[in-house]
Tab-separated table of C-alpha atoms in Angstrom:
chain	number	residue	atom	x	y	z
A	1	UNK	CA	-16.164	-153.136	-122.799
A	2	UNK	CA	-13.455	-155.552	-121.707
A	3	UNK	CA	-12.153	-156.397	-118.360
A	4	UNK	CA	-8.455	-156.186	-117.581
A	5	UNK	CA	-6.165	-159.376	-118.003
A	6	UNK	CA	-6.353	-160.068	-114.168
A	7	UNK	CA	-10.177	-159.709	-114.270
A	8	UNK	CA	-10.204	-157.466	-111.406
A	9	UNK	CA	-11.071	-154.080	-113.260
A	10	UNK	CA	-13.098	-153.405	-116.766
A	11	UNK	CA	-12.768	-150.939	-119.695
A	12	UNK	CA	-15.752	-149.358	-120.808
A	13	UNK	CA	-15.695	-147.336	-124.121
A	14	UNK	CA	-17.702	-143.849	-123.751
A	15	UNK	CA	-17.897	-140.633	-125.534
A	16	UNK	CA	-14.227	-139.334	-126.750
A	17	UNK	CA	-13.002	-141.670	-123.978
A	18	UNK	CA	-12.897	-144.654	-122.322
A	19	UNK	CA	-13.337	-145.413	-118.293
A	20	UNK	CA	-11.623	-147.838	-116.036
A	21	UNK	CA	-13.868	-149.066	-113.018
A	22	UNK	CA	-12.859	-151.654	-110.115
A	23	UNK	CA	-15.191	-155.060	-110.573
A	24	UNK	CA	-15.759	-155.500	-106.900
A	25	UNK	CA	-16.731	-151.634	-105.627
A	26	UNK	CA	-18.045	-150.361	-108.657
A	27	UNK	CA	-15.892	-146.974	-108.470
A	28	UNK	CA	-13.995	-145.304	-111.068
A	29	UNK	CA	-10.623	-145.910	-111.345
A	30	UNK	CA	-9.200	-143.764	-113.795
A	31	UNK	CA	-10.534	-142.199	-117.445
A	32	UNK	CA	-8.654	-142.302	-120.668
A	33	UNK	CA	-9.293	-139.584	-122.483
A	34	UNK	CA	-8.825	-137.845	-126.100
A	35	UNK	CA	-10.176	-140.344	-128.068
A	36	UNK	CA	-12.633	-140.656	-130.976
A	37	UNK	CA	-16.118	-139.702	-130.256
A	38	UNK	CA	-17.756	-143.488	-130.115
A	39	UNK	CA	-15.726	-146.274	-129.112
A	40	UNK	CA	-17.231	-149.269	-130.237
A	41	UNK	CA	-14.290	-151.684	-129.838
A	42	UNK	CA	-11.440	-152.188	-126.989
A	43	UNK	CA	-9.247	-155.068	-127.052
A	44	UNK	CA	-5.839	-155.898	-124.570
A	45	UNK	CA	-2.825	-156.956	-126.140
A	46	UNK	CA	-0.961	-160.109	-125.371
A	47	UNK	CA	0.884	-158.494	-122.739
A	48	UNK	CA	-1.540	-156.174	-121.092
A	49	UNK	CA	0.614	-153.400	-121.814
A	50	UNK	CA	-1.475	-151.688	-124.841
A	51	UNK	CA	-5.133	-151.158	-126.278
A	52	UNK	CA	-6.523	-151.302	-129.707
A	53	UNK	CA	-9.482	-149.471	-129.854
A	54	UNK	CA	-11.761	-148.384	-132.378
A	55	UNK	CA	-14.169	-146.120	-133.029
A	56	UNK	CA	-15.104	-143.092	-134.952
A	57	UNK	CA	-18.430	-140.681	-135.233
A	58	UNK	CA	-20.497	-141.942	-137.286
A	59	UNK	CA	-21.033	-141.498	-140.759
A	60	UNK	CA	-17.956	-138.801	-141.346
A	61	UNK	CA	-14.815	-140.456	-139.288
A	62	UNK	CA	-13.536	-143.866	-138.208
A	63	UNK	CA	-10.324	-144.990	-136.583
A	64	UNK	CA	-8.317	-148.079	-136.036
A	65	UNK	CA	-5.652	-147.110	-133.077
A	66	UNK	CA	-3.103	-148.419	-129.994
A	67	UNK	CA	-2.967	-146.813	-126.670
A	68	UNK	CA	-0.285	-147.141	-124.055
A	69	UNK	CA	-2.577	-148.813	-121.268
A	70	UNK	CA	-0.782	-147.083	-118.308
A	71	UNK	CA	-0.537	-143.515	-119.700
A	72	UNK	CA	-4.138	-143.462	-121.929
A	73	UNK	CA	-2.009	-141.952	-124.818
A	74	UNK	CA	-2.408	-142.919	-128.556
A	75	UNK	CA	0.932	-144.516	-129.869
A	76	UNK	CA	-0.244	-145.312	-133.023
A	77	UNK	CA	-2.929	-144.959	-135.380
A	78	UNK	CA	-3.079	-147.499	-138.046
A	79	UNK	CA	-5.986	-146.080	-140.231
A	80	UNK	CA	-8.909	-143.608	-140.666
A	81	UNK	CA	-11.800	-144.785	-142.667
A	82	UNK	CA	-14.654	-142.736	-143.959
A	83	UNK	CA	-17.355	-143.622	-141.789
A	84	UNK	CA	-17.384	-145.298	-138.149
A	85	UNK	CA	-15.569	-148.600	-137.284
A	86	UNK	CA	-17.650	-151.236	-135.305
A	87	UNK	CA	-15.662	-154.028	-134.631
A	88	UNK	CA	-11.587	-154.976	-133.873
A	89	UNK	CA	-10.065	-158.308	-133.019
A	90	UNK	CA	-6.877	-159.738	-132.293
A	91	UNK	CA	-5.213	-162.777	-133.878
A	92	UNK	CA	-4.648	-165.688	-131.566
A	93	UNK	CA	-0.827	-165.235	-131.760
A	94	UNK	CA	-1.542	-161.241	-131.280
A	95	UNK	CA	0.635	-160.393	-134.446
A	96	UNK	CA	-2.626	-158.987	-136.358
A	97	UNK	CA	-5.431	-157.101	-135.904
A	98	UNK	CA	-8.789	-157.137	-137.649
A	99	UNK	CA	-11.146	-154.369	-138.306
A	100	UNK	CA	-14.693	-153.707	-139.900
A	101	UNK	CA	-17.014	-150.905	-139.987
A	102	UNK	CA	-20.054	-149.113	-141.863
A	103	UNK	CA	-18.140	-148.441	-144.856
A	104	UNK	CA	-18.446	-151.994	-145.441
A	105	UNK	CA	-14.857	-152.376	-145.744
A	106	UNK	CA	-12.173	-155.547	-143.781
A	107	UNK	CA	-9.387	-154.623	-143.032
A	108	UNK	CA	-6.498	-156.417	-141.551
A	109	UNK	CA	-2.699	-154.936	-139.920
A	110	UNK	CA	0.590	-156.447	-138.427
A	111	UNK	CA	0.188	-154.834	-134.759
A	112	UNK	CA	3.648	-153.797	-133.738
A	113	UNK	CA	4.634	-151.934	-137.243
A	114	UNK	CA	1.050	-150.535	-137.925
A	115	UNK	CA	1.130	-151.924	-141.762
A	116	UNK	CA	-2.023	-152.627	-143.646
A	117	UNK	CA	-1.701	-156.051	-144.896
A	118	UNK	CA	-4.591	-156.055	-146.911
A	119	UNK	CA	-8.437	-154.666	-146.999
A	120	UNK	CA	-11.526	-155.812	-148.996
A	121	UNK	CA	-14.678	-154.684	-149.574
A	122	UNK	CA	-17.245	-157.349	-150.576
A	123	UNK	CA	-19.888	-156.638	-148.571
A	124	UNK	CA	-23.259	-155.048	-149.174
A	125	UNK	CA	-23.617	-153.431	-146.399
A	126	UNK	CA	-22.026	-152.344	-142.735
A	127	UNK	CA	-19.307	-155.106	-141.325
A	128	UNK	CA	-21.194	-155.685	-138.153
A	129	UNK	CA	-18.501	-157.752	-136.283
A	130	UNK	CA	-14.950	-158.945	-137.309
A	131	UNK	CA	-12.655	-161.796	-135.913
A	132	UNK	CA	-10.111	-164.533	-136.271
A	133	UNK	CA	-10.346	-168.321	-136.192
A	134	UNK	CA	-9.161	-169.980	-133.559
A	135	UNK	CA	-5.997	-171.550	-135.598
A	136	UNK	CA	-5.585	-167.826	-137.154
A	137	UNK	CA	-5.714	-168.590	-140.832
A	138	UNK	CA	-8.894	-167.486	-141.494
A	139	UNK	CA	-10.988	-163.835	-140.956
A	140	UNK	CA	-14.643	-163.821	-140.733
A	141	UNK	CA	-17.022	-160.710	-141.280
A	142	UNK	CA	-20.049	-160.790	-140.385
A	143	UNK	CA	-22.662	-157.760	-142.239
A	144	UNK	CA	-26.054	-156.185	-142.394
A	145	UNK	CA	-26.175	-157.805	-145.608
A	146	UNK	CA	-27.142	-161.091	-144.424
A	147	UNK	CA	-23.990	-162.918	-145.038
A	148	UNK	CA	-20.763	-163.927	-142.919
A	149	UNK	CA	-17.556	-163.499	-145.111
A	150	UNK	CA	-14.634	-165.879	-144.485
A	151	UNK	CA	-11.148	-164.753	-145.642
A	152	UNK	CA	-7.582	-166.458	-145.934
A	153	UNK	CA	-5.952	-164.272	-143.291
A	154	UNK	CA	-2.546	-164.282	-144.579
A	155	UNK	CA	-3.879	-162.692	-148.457
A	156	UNK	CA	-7.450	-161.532	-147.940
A	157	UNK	CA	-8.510	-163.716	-150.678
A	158	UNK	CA	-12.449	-164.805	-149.815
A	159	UNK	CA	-12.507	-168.470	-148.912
A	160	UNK	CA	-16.174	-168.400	-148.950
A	161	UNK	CA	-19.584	-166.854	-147.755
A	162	UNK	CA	-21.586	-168.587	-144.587
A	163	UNK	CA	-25.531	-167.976	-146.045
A	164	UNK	CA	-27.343	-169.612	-143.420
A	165	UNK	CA	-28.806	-166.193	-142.396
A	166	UNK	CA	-30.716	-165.654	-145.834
A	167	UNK	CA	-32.037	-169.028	-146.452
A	168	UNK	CA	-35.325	-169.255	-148.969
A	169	UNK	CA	-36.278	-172.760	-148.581
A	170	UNK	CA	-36.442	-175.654	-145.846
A	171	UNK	CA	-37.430	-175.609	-141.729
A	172	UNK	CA	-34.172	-172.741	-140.996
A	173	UNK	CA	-35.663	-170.209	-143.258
A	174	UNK	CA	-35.234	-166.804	-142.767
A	175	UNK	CA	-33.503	-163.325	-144.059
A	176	UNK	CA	-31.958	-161.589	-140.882
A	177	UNK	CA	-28.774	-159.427	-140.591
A	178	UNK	CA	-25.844	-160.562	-138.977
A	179	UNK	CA	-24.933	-158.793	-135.671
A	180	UNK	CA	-21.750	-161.344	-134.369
A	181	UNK	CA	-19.634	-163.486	-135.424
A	182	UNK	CA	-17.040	-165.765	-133.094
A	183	UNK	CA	-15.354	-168.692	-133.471
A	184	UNK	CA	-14.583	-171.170	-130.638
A	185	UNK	CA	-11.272	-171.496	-129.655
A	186	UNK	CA	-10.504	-175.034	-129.369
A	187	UNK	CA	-12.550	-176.034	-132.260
A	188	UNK	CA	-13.523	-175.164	-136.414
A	189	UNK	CA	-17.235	-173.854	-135.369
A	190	UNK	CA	-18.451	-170.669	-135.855
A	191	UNK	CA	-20.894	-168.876	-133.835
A	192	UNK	CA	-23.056	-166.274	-135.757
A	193	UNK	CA	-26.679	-164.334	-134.775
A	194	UNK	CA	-28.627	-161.208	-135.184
A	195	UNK	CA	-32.126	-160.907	-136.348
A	196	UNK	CA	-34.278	-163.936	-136.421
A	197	UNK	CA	-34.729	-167.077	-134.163
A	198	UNK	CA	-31.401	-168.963	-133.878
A	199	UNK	CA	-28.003	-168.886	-132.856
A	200	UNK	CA	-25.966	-170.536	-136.149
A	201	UNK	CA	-22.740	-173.387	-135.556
A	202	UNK	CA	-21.200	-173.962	-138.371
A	203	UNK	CA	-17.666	-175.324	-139.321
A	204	UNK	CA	-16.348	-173.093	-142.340
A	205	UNK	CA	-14.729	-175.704	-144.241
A	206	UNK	CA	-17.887	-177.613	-144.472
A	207	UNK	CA	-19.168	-173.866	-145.268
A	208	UNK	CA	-17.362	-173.373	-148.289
A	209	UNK	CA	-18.093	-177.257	-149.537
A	210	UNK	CA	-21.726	-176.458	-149.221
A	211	UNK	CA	-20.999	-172.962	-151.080
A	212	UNK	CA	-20.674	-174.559	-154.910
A	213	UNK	CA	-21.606	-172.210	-157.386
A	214	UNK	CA	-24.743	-171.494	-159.907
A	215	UNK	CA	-24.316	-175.053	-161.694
A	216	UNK	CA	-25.406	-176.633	-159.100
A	217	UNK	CA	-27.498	-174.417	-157.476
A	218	UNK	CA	-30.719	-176.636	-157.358
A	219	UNK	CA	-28.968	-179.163	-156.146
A	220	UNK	CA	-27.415	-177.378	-152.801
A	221	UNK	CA	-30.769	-175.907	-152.077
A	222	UNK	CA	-32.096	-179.593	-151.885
A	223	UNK	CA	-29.734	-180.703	-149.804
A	224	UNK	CA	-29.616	-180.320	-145.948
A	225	UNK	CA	-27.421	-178.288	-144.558
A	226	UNK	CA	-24.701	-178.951	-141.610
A	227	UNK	CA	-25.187	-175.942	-139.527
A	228	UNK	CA	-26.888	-176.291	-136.348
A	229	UNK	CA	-29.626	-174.434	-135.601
A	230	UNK	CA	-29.593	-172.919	-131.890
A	231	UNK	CA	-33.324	-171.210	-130.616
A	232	UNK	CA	-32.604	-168.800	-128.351
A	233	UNK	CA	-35.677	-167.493	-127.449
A	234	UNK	CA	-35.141	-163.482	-127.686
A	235	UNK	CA	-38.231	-161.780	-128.748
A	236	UNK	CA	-35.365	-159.472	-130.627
A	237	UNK	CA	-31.793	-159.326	-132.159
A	238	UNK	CA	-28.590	-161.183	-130.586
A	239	UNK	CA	-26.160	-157.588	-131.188
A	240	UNK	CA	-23.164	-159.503	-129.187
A	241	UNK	CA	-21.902	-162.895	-128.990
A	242	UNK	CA	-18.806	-164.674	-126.703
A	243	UNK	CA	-17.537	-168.215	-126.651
A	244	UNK	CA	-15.182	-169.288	-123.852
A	245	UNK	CA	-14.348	-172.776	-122.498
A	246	UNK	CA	-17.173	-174.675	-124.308
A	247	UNK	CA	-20.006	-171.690	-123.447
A	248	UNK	CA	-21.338	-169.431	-125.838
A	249	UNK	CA	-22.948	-165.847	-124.205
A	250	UNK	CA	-25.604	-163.903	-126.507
A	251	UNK	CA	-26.538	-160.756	-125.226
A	252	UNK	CA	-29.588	-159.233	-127.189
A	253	UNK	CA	-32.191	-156.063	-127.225
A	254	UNK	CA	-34.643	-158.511	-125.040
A	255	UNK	CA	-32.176	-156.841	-122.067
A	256	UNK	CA	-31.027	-160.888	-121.362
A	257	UNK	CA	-27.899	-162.354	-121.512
A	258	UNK	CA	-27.934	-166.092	-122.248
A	259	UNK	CA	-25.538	-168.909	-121.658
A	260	UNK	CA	-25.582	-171.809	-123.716
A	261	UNK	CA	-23.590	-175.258	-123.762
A	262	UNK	CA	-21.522	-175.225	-127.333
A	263	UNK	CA	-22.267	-179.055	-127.531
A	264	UNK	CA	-25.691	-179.810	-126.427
A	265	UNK	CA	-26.357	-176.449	-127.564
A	266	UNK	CA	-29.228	-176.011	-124.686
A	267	UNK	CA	-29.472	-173.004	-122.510
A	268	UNK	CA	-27.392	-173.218	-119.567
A	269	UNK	CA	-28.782	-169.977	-117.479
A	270	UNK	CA	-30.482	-167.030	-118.244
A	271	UNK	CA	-28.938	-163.526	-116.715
A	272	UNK	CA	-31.887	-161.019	-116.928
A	273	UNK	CA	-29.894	-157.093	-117.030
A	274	UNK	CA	-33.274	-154.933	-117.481
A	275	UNK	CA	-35.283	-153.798	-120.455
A	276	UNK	CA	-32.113	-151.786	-122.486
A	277	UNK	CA	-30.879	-152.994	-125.470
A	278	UNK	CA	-27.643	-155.163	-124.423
A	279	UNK	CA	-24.503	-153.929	-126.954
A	280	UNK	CA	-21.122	-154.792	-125.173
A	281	UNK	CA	-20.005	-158.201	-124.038
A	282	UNK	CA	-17.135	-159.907	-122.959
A	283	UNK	CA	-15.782	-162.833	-120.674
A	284	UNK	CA	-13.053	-163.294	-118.652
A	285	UNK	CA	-11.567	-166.854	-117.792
A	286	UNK	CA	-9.347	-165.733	-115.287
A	287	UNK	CA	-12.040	-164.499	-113.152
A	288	UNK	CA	-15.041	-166.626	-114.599
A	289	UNK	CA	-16.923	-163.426	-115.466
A	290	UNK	CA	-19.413	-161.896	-117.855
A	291	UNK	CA	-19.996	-158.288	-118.336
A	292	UNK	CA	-22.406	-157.057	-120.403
A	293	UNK	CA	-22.953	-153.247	-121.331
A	294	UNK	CA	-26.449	-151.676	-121.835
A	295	UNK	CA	-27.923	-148.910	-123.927
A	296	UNK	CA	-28.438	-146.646	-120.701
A	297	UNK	CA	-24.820	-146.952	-119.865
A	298	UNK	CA	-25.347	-149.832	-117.049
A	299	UNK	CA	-22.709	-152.403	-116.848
A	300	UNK	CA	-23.577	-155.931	-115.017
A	301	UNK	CA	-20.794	-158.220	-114.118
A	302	UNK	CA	-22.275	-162.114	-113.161
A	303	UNK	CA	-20.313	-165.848	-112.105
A	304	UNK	CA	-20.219	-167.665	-114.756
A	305	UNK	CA	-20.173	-170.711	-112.718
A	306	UNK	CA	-22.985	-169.758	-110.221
A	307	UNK	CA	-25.113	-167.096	-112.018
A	308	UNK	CA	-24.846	-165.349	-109.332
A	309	UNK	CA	-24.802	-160.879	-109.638
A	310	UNK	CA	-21.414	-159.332	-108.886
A	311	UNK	CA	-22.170	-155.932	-109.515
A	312	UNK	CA	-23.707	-153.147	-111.089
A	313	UNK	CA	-23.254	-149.660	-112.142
A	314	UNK	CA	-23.911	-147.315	-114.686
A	315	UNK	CA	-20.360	-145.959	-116.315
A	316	UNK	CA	-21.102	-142.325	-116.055
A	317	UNK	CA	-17.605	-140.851	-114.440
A	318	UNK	CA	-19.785	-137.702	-113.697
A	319	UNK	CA	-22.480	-139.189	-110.890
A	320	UNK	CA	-19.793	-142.147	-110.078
A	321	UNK	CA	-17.493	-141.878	-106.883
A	322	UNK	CA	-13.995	-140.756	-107.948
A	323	UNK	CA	-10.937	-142.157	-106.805
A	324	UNK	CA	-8.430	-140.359	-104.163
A	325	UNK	CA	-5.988	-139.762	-107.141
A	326	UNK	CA	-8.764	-138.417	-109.616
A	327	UNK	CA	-7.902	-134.743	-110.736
A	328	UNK	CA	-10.091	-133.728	-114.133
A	329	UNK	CA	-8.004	-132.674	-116.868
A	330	UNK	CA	-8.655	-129.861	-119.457
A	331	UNK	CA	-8.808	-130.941	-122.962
């Protein structure tokens, strides 16, 4: 999901569509329709005007595409993959897009002509979540496989590979996947969670110093690491994480959304949303929302400021109240 530009409505990705809904009623705005069967990732451009949004069925069909915000149609495709895609980003500048999915695959395209600029396949496993840094020269990946991958943005080449979520030895240890992966905007650090006890900050250029190679193997494993270790407290996995204006939101399968500070790193407020799984997240400064989408197809919208509930509903255009301009369409 992902709330318009002005914060006032919010996108929510469904099945072969995706539905707009007014923040402050609750009611269905308008649907968008014709698109892949799952959409796991919606994204506004710069100038409000277009949608990338990706998605696919799973395990036979994934797509990377732009729709025209106003009329719902597809403008432009830029790839099909062989299995479902579960995560698209924007670059800061909004010249490039990123993209990941379960065929374990990166991929990266210039937004207004479509071209691929480069893909790479390094991972083990699904790319769980994709994104840029907040200077836009590097891509980071974050997989099933335990790892966070870090890419120059303008080649693809790997810079290196975060392993603080498959450490052996010392008081962090743990083997977990990683669900999300974000990097704050008006600093180096990296945000990164899934399974096991901690949210992870970690500056990638320290990363890659810390990354050596076999030689001196022994060595690195002695040798403390600079990430910072962030307990959470969810019984389960983080599956989405957000940083805005110094905050960093972590909605898990607990059914709780978290706020933390990103320099204290202590827990600023708890929002409890139920006992679903919590998948979709996003937060918009304009407004000072959060929205978080659950498993059973309930959206919550809270202040960020107060804590305080907004709304809720459950995005299902069938039982919701339809607008005075809604007329269904045939497909």
């Amino acid at each position: 999901l992902t709330f318009t530009p002005d914060g006032q409505q919010i996108l929510v990705g469904g099945y072969n569509e995706a539905t707009l809904w007014n923040v402050a009623t609750g009611v269905l705005v308008r649907r968008l329709e014709r698109l892949p069967q799952r959409i796991q990732a919606l994204a506004f451009s710069p100038n409000g005007k277009s949608l990338l949004v990706a998605g696919g069925t799973p395990g036979e069909y994934g797509e990377v595409s732009r729709v025209d915000f106003s009329t719902g149609e597809r403008t432009k495709v830029y790839d099909t993959l062989p299995d479902i895609v579960l995560s698209a980003a924007f670059s800061p500048n909004g010249q490039q897009i990123v993209a990941g999915g379960a065929d374990g695959s990166v991929r990266v395209y210039d937004w207004e002509s479509g071209k691929r600029l480069w893909s790479s396949k390094v991972h083990a496993d699904w790319v769980t979540s994709v994104c840029f840094s907040g200077e836009g020269n590097l891509v980071a990946s974050a997989s099933k496989d335990m790892t966070v991958k870090l890419y120059e943005a303008k080649t693809g080449s790997l810079y290196t590979t975060y392993n603080g979520h498959n450490r052996q030895l010392g008081r962090y240890a743990g083997q977990a996947p990683v669900y999300a992966v974000q990097f704050a905007a008006e600093s180096p650090l990296a945000f990164s969670a899934g399974g096991g006890r901690w949210i992870q900050s970690w500056d990638a250029n320290l990363a890659k110093n810390e990354s050596g190679d076999a030689a001196d193997m022994e060595e690195r494993f002695a040798r403390e690491s600079h990430t910072q270790y962030l307990e959470h407290g969810f019984a389960h996995e983080v599956f989405a994480l957000a940083v805005q204006d110094g905050q960093v939101f972590a909605a898990s399968a607990d059914g709780i959304l978290k706020q933390f500070d990103t320099k204290t790193l202590r827990e600023v407020r708890s929002y409890p949303c139920g006992e679903e799984w919590l998948f979709a997240l996003h937060v918009s400064p304009t407004v000072h929302r959060v929205a978080v989408g659950s498993y059973s197809g309930e959206v919550r919208v809270w202040d960020t400021q107060t804590g305080q509930s907004v709304i809720a509903f459950r995005a299902q255009p069938s039982t919701s109240p339809k607008p005075a301009s809604y007329s269904p369409k045939t497909r």
